[in-house]
Structures are given as structure tokens and as C-alpha cells.
PDB file of C-alpha atoms in Angstrom:
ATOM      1  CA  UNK A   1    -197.127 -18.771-119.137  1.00 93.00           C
ATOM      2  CA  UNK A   2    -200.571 -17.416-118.242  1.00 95.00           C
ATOM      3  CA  UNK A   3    -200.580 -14.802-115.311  1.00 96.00           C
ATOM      4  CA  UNK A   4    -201.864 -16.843-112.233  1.00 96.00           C
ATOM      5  CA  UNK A   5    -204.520 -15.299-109.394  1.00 98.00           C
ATOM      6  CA  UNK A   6    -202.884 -16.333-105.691  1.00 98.00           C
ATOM      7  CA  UNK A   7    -205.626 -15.948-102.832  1.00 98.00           C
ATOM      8  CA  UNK A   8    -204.502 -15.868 -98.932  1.00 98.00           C
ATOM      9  CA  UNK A   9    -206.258 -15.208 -95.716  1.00 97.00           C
ATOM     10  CA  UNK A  10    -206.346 -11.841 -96.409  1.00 98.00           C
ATOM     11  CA  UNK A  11    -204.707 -10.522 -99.996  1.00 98.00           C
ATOM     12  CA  UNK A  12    -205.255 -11.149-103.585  1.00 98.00           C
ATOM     13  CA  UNK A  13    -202.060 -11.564-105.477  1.00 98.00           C
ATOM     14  CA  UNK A  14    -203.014 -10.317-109.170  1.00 98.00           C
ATOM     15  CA  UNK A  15    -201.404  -8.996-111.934  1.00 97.00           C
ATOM     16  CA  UNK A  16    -200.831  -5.446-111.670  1.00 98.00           C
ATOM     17  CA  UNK A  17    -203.046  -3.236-114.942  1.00 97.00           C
ATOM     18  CA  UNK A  18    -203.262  -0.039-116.056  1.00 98.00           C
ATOM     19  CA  UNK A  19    -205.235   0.499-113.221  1.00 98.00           C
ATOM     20  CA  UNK A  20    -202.466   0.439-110.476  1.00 98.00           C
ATOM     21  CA  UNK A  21    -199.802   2.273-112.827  1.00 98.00           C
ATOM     22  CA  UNK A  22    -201.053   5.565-110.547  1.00 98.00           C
ATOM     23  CA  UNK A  23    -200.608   3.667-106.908  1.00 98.00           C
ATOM     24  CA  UNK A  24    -197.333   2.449-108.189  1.00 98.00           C
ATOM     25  CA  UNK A  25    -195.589   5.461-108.766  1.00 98.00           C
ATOM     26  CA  UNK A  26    -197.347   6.788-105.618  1.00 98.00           C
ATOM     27  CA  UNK A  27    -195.830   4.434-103.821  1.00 98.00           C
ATOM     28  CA  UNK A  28    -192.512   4.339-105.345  1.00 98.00           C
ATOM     29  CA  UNK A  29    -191.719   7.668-104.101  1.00 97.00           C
ATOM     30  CA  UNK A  30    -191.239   6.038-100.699  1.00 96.00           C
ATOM     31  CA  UNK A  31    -187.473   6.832 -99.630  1.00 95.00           C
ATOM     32  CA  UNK A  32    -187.104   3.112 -99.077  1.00 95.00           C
ATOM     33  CA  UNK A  33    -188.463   1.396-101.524  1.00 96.00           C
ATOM     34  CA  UNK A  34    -186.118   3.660-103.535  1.00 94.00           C
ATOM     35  CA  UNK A  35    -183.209   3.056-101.275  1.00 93.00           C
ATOM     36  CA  UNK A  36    -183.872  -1.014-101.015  1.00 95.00           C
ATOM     37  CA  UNK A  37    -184.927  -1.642-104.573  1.00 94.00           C
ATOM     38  CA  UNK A  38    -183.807  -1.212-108.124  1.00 93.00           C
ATOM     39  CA  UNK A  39    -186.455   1.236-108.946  1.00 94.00           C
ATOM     40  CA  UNK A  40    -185.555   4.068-110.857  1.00 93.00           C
ATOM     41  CA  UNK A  41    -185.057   7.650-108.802  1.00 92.00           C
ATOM     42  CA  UNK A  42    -186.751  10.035-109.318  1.00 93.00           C
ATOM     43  CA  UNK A  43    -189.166   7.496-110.369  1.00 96.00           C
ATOM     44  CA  UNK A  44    -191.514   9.135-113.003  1.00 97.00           C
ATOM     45  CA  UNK A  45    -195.684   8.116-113.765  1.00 98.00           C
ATOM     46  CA  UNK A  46    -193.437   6.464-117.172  1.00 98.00           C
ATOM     47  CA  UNK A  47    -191.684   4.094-115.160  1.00 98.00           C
ATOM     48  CA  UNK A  48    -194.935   2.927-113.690  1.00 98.00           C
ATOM     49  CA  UNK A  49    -196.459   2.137-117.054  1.00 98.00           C
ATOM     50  CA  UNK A  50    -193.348   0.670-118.390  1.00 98.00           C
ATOM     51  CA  UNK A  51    -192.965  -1.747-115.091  1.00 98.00           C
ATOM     52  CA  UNK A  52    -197.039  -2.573-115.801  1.00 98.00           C
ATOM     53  CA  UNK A  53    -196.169  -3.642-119.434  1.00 98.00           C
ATOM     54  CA  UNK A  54    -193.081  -5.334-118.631  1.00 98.00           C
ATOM     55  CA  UNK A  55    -194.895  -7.503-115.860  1.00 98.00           C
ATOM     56  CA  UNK A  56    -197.279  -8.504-118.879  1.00 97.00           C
ATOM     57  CA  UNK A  57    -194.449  -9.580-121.198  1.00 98.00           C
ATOM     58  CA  UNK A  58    -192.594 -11.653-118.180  1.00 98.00           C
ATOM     59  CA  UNK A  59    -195.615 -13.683-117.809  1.00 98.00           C
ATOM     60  CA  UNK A  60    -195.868 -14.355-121.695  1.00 97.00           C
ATOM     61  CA  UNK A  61    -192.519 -15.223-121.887  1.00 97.00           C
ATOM     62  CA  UNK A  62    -192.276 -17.387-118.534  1.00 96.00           C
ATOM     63  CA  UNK A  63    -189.646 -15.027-117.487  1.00 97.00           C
ATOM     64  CA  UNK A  64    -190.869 -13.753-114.549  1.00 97.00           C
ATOM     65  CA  UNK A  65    -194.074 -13.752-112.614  1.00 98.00           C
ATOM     66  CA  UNK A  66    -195.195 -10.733-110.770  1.00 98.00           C
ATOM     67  CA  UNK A  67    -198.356  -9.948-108.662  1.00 98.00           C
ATOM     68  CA  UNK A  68    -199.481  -6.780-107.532  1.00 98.00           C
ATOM     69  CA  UNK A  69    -200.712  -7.085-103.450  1.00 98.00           C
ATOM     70  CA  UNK A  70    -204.227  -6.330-102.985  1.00 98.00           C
ATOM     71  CA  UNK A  71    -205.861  -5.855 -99.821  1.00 98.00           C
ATOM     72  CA  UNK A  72    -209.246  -5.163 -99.173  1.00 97.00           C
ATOM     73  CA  UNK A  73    -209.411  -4.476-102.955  1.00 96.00           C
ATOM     74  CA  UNK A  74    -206.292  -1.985-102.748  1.00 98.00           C
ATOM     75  CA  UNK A  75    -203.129  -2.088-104.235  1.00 98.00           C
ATOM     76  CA  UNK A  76    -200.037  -2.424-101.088  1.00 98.00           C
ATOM     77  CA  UNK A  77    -197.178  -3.516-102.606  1.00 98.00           C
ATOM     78  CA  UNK A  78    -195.892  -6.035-105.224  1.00 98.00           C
ATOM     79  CA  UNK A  79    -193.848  -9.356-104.539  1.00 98.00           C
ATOM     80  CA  UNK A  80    -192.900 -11.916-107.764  1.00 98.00           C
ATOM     81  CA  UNK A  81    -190.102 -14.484-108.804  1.00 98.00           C
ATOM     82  CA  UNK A  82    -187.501 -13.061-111.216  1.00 97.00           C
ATOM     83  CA  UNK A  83    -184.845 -15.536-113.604  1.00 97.00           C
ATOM     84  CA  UNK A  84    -187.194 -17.983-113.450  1.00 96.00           C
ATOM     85  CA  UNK A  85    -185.765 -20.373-115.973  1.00 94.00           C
ATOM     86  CA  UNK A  86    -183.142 -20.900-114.179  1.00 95.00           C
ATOM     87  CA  UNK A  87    -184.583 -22.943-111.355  1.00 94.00           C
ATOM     88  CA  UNK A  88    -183.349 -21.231-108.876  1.00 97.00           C
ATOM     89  CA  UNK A  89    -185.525 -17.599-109.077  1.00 98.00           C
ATOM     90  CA  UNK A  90    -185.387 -14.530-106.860  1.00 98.00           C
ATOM     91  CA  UNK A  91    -187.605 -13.635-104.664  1.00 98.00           C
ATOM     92  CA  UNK A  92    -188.446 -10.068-104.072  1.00 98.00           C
ATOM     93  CA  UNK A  93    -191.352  -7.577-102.720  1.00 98.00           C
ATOM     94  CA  UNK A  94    -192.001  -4.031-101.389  1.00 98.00           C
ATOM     95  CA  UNK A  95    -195.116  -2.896 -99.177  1.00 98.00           C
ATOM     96  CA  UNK A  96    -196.689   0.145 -98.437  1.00 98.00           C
ATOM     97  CA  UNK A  97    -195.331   2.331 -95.680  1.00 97.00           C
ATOM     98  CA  UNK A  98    -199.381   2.072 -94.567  1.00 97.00           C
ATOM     99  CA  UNK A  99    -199.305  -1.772 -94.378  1.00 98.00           C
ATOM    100  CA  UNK A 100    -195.751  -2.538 -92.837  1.00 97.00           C
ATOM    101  CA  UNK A 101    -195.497  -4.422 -89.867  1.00 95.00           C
ATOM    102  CA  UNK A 102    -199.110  -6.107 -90.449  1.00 97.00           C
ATOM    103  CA  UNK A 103    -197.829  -9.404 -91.566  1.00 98.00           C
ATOM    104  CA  UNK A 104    -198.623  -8.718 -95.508  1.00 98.00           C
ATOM    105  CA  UNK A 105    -195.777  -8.845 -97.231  1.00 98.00           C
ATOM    106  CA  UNK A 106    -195.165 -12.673 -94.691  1.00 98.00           C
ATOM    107  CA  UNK A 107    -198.291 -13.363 -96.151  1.00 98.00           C
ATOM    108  CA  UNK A 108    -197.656 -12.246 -99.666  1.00 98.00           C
ATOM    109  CA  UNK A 109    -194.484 -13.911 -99.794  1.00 98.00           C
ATOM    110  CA  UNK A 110    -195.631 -17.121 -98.401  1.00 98.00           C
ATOM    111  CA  UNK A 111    -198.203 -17.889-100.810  1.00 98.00           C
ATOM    112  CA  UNK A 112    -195.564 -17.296-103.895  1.00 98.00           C
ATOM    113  CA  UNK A 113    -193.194 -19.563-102.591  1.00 98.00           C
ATOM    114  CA  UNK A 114    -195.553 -22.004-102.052  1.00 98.00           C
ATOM    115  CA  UNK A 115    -196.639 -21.291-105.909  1.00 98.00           C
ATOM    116  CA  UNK A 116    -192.671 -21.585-106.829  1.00 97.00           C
ATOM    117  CA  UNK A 117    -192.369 -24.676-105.315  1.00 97.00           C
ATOM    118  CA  UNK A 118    -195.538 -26.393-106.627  1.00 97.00           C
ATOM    119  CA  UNK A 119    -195.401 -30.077-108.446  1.00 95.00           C
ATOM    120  CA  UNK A 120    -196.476 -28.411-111.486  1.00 93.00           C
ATOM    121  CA  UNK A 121    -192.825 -26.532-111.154  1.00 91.00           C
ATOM    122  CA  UNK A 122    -190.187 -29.434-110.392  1.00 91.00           C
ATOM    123  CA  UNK A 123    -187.230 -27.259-112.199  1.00 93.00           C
ATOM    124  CA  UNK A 124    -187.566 -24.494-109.354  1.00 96.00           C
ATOM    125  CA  UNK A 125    -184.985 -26.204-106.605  1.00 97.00           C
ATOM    126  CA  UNK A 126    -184.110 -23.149-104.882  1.00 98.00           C
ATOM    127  CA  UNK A 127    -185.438 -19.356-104.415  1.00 98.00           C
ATOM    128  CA  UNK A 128    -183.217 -16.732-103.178  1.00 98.00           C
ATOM    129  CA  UNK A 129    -183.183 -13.652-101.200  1.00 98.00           C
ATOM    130  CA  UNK A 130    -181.103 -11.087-101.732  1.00 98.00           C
ATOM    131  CA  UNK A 131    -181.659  -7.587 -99.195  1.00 97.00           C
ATOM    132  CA  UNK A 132    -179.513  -4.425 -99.159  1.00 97.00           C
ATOM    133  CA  UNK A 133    -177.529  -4.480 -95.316  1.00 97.00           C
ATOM    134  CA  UNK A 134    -180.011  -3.010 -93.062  1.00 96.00           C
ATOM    135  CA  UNK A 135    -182.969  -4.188 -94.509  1.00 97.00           C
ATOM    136  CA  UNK A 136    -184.188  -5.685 -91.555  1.00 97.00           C
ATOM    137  CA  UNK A 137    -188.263  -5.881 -92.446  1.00 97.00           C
ATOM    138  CA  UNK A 138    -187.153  -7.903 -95.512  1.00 98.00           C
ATOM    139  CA  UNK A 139    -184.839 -10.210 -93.472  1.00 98.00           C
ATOM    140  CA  UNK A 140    -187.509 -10.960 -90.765  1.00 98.00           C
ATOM    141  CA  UNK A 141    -189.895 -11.705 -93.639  1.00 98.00           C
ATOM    142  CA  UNK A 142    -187.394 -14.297 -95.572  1.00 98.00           C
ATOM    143  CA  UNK A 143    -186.284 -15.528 -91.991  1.00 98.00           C
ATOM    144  CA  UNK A 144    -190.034 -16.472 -91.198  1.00 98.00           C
ATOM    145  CA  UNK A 145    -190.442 -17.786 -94.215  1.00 98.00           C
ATOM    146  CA  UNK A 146    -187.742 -20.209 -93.719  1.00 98.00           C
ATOM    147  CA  UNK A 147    -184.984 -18.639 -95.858  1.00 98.00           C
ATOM    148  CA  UNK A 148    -181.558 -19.523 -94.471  1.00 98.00           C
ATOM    149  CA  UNK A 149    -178.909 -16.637 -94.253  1.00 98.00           C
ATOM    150  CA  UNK A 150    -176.328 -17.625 -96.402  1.00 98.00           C
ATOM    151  CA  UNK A 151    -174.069 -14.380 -96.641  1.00 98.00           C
ATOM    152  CA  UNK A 152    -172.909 -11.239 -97.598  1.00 98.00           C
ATOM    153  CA  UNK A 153    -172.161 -10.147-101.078  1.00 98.00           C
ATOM    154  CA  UNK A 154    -170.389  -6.831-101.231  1.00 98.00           C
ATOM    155  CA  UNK A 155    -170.996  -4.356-103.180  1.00 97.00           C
ATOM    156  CA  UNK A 156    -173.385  -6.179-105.350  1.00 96.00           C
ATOM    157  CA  UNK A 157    -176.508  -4.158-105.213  1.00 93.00           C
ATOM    158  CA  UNK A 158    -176.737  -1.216-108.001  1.00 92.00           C
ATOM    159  CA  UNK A 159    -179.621   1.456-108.130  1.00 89.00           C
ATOM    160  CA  UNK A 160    -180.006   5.493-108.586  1.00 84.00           C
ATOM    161  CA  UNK A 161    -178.234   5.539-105.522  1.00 85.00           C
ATOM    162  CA  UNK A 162    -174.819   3.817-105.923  1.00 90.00           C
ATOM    163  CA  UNK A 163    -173.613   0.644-104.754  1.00 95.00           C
ATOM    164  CA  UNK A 164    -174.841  -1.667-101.715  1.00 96.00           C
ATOM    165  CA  UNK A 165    -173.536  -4.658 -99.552  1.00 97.00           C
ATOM    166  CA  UNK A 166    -176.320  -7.276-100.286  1.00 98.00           C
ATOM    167  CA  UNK A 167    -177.710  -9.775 -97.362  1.00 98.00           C
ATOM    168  CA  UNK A 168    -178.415 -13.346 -99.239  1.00 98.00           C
ATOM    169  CA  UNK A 169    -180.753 -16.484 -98.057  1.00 98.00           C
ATOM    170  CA  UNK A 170    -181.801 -19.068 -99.845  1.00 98.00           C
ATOM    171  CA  UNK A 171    -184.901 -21.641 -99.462  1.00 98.00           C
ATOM    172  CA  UNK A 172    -184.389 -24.952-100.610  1.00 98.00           C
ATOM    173  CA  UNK A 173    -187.693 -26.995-102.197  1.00 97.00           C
ATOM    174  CA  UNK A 174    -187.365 -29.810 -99.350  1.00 96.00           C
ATOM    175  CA  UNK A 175    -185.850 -27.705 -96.853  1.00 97.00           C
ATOM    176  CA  UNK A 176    -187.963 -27.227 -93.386  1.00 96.00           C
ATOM    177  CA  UNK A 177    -189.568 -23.732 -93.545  1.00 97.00           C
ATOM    178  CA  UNK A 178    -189.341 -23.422 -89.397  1.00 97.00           C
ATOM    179  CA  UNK A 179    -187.478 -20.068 -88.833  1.00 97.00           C
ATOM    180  CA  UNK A 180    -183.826 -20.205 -88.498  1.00 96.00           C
ATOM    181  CA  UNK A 181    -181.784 -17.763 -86.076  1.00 97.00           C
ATOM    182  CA  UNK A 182    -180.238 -15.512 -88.325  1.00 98.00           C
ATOM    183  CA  UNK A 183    -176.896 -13.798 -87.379  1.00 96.00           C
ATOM    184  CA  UNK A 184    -178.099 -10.335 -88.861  1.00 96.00           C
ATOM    185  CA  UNK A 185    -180.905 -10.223 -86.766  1.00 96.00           C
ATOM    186  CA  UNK A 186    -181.000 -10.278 -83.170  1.00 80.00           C
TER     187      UNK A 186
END
């Protein structure tokens, strides 16, 4: 699979280069991103260049697609589809402490679901969601989205960290993307 260009309103959805492998680890040294994610802690300038060459071989191998979130020509976060194959791929994405609560990872997100769900896709049925409990920026983003809360999975989320009760929500291809109240957020 080619790596695919995604424009929105605002943001350019590209793959992340060599380029970005600095902003990356810059960024991953946010104490969230490192307690909400899988990233690695302490997460080193390697780990940047090894995510930047994996993204490249998860597009060749149709794997995984992943797009680095440009604004204004700046790298802000990432977003992307993991498992693909399976037709039923995760959704996931992490923003810059600078851009939170502007609407750009809604934005972000949007336009890769709508990418997931394309004709030229007909094996993806379903993308899920999956937050560690308390992630409530992540939540509001899936909710508006059109995710439906679907659970709790304990213990299920592993990082540098330990072990983490996981929020899940799944969006089905024909489902209505209106908002849903969600009973994790008030």
C-alpha cells in the first residue's frame, strides 16, 4: 500500500520522515502521551527513528497506516489505523500539549475514519477505540466522532508504566456518526 496524503480544513495528514524524528521525541516526553500510549519511557531520539522507519514498512506491507499531523506546516501529533487486515483496525492518536483542546486531533481523526471507511476499503467493517480510564480528551474525541462506548477491559493496557483499565468504543461502517451520550463522560 502506498502512503496516502489526507487534507482537512486545517491539517495535512502525511507520513511522518526523517524530518519529524526530532519533534517526535520532543513531544514524546510529554507525561501523557507516555502515560496514555504505548510509547517507550524514557523515550530516547532511537525510538523516534525506529517509529519513523516502522511507519514506512506498515504502509509497504498494508499493515498499518500512519500520518504525522501537520498544522500550519508543523508537526502536532500523529493519529493512524493499526491491524488493518483484519477489518476491524484501531484507531489511535496523540496531540501536542500546544494544540489540545483546538479541535485537531477531532479533525485529524475524522478525516482517517472517513479514509478507513472509503469504497475503495469494503473489508474495514468496524474501527475501534481503545483509551486508558481517565482519558477523557480521547473519549470526547471518539464520542464526537460517533464511536459508541462499548466497555471496560481491565487490565488490558501495558506500557513502561504497568498495567491499565482500558475504555473501548467502536464505530461501525453504516453506523450514524451523531454523538452518543457516553456513560464515562458527563
Amino acid at each position: 500500500m502506498h502512503p496516502q496524503v489526507l487534507h482537512t480544513a486545517r491539517l495535512e495528514l502525511s507520513t511522518p520522515g526523517d524530518g519529524d524524528v526530532a519533534t517526535i521525541h520532543a513531544e514524546c516526553q510529554d507525561a501523557a502521551i507516555q502515560r496514555f500510549t504505548t510509547v517507550p519511557s524514557p523515550y530516547l531520539p532511537a525510538d523516534a527513528e525506529t517509529f519513523v522507519d516502522l511507519t514506512r514498512r506498515w504502509w509497504a506491507d498494508g499493515s498499518e497506516a500512519t500520518w504525522g499531523i501537520r498544522l500550519d506546516g508543523r508537526l502536532v501529533g500523529m493519529v493512524g489505523l493499526a491491524n488493518l487486515p483484519s477489518g476491524g483496525p484501531e484507531i489511535g492518536y496523540w496531540v501536542s500539549s500546544r494544540v489540545r483542546g483546538r479541535g485537531v486531533a477531532t479533525e485529524a481523526a475524522r478525516a482517517v475514519v472517513d479514509w478507513g471507511f472509503a469504497p475503495e476499503r469494503p473489508a474495514v467493517e468496524r474501527i475501534e477505540w481503545r483509551a486508558v480510564v481517565g482519558n477523557t480528551g480521547s473519549a470526547r474525541v471518539a464520542r464526537s466522532l460517533g464511536f459508541r462506548y462499548e466497555g471496560l477491559l481491565r487490565r488490558a493496557h501495558v506500557n513502561a508504566l504497568g498495567r491499565s483499565d482500558l475504555w473501548i468504543g467502536g464505530l461501525l461502517r453504516g453506523d450514524d456518526r451523531a454523538p452518543v451520550p457516553w456513560p464515562v463522560l458527563g
